[in-house]
PDB file of C-alpha atoms in Angstrom:
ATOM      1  CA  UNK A   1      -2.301 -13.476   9.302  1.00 92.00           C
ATOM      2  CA  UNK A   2      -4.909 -13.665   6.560  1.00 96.00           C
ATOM      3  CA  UNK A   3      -5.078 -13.938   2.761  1.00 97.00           C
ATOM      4  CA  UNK A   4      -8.109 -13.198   0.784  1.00 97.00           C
ATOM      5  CA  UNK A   5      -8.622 -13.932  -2.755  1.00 97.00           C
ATOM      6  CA  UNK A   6     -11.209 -12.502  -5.359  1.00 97.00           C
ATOM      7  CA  UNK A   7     -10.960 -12.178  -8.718  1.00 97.00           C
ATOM      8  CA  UNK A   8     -11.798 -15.925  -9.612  1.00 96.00           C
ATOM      9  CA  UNK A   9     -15.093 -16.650 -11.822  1.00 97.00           C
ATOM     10  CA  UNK A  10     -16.068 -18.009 -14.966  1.00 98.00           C
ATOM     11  CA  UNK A  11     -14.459 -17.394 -18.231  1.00 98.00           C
ATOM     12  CA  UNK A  12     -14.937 -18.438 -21.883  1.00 98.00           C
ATOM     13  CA  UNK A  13     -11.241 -20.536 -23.291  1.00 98.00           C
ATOM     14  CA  UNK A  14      -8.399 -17.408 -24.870  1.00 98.00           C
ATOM     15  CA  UNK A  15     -10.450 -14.484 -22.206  1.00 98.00           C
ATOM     16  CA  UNK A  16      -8.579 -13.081 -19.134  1.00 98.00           C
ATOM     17  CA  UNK A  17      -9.010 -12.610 -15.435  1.00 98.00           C
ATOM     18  CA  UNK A  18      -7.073 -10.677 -12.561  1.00 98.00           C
ATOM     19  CA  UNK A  19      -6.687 -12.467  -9.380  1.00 98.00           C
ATOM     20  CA  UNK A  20      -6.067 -10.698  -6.347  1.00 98.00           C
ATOM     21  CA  UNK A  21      -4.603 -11.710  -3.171  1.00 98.00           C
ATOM     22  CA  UNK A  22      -5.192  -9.021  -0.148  1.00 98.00           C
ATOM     23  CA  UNK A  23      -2.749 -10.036   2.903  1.00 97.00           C
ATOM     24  CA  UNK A  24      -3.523  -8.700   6.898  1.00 95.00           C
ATOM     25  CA  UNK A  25      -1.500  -9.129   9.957  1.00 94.00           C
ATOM     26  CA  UNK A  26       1.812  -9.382   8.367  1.00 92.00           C
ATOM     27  CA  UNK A  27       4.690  -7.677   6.850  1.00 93.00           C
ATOM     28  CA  UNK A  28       4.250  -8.304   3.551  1.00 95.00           C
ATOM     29  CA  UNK A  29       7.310  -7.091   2.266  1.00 95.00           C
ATOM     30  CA  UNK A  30       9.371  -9.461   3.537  1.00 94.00           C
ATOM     31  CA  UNK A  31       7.216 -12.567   1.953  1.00 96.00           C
ATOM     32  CA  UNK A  32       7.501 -14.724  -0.845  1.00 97.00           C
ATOM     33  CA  UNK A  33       4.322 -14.635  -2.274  1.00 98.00           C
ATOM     34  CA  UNK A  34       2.530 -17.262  -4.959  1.00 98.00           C
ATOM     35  CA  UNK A  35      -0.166 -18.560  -6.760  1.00 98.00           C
ATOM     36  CA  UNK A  36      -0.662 -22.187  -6.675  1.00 98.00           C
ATOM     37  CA  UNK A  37      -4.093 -24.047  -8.393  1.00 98.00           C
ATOM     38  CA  UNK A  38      -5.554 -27.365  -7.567  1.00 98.00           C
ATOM     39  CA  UNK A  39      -8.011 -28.859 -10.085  1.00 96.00           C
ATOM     40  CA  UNK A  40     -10.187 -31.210  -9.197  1.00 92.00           C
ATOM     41  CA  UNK A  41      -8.705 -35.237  -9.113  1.00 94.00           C
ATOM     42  CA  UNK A  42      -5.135 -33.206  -9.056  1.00 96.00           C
ATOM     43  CA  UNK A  43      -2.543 -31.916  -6.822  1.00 97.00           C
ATOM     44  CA  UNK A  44      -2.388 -29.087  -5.582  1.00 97.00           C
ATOM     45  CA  UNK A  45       0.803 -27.623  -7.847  1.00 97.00           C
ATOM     46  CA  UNK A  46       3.114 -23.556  -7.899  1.00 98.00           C
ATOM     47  CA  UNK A  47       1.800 -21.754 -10.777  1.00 98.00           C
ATOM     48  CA  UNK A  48       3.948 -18.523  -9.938  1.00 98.00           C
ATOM     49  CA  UNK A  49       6.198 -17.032  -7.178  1.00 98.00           C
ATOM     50  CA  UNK A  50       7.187 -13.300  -7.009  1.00 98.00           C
ATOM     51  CA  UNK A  51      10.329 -13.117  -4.076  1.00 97.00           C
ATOM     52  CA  UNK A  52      10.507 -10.717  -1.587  1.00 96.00           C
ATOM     53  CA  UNK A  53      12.742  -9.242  -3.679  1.00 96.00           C
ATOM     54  CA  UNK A  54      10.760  -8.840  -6.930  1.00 96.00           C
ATOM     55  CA  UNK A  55      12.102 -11.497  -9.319  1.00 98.00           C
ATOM     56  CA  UNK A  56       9.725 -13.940 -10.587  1.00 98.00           C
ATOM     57  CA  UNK A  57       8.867 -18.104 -11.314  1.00 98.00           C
ATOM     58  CA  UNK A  58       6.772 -19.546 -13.359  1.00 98.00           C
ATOM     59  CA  UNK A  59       6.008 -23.013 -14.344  1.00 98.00           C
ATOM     60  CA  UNK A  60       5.625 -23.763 -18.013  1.00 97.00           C
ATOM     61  CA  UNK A  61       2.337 -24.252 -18.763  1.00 96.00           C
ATOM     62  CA  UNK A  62       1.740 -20.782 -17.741  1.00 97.00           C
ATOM     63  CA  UNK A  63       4.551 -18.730 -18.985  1.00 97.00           C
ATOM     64  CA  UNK A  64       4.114 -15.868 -21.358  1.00 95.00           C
ATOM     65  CA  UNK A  65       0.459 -16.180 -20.708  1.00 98.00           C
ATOM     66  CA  UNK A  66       0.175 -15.490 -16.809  1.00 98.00           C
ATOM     67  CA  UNK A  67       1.830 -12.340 -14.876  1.00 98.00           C
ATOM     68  CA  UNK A  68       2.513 -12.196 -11.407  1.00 98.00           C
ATOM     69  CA  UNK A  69       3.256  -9.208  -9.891  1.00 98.00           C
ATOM     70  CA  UNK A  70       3.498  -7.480  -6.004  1.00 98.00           C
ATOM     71  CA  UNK A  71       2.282  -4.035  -4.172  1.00 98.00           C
ATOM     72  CA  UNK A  72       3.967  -3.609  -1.362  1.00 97.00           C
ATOM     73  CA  UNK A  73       2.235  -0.573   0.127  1.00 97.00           C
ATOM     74  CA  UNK A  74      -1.004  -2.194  -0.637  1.00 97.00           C
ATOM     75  CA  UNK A  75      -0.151  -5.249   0.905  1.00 98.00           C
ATOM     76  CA  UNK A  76      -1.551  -7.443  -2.525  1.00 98.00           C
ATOM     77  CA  UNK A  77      -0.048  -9.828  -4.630  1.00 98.00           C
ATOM     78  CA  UNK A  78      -1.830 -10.187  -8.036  1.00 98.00           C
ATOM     79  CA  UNK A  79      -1.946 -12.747 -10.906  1.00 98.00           C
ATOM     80  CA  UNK A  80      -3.182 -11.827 -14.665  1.00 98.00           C
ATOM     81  CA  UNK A  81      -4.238 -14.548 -16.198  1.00 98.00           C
ATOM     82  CA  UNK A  82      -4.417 -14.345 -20.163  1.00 98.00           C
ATOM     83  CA  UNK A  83      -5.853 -16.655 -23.369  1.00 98.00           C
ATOM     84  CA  UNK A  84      -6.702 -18.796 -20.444  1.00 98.00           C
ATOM     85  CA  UNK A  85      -7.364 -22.457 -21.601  1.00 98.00           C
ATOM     86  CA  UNK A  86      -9.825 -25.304 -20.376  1.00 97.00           C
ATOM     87  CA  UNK A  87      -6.699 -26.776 -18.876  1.00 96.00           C
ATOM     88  CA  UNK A  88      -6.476 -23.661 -16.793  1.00 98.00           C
ATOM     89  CA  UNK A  89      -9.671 -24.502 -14.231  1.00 98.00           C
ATOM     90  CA  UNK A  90      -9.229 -24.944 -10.957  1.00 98.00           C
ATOM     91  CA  UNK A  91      -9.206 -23.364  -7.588  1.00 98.00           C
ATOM     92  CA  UNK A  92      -6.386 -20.871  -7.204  1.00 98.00           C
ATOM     93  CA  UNK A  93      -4.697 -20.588  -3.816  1.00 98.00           C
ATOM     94  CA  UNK A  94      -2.819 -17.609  -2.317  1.00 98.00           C
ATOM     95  CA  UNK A  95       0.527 -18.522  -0.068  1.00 97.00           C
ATOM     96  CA  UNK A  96       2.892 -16.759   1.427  1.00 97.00           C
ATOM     97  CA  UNK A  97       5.908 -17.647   2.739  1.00 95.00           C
ATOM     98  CA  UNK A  98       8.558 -16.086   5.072  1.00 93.00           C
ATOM     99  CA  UNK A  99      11.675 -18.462   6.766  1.00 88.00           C
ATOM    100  CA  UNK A 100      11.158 -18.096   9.925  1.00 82.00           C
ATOM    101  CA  UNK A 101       8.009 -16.011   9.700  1.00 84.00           C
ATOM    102  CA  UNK A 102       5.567 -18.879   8.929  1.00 86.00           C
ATOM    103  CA  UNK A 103       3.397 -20.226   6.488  1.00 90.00           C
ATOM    104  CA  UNK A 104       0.251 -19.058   4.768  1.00 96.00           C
ATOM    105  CA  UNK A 105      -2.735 -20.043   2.702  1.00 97.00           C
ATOM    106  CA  UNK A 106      -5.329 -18.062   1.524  1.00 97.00           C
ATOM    107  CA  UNK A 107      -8.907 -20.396   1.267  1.00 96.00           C
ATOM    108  CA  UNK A 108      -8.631 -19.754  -2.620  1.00 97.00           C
ATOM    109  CA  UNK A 109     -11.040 -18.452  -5.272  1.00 97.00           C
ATOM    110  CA  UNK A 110     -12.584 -20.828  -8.139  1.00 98.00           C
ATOM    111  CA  UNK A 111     -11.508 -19.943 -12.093  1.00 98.00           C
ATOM    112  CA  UNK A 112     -13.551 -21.773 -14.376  1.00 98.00           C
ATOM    113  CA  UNK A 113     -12.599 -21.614 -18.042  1.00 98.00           C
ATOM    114  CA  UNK A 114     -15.605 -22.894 -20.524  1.00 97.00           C
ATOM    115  CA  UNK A 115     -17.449 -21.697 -23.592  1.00 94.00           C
TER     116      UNK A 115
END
């Protein structure tokens, strides 16, 4: 199984980015997929799941400014990120989760927010 990220980079504070989350050796449909972020000092902590069967979490900081959304036949998960604050920097992580399927990270891509 393997998860790559892209998408991440640098971004001035209120701009957007699209993270992507490309998933191998797996069936994907039947995964709980997510976004966490880990800043630096900080915990690694959920920023959004999308279930295997479409409905959505987020935490609170993020809500109606972050979208998570799911591709089956592409095998990608996807986060838009919008009027994305200081507070948002921090590596964002890929996982994927089955029960009884396993476990996954991806080795996450960096999102910088600065002027």
């Amino acid at each position: 199984v393997q998860l790559v990220e892209s998408g991440g980079g640098l971004v001035q504070p209120g701009g957007s980015l699209r993270l992507s989350c490309a998933a191998s050796g797996m069936i994907f449909s039947i995964y709980d997929m997510a976004w966490y972020r880990q800043a630096p000092g900080k915990q690694r902590e959920l920023v959004a799941r999308i279930f295997s069967s479409g409905s959505t979490y987020y935490v609170d900081s993020v809500k109606d400014r972050f979208t998570i959304s799911r591709d089956n036949a592409k095998k990608t998960v996807y986060l838009q990120m919008n009027s994305l604050k200081p507070e948002d920097t921090a590596v964002y992580f890929c996982n994927a989760l089955s029960t009884g399927w396993g476990h996954y990270w991806g080795q996450g891509t960096q999102v910088t927010v600065s002027s």
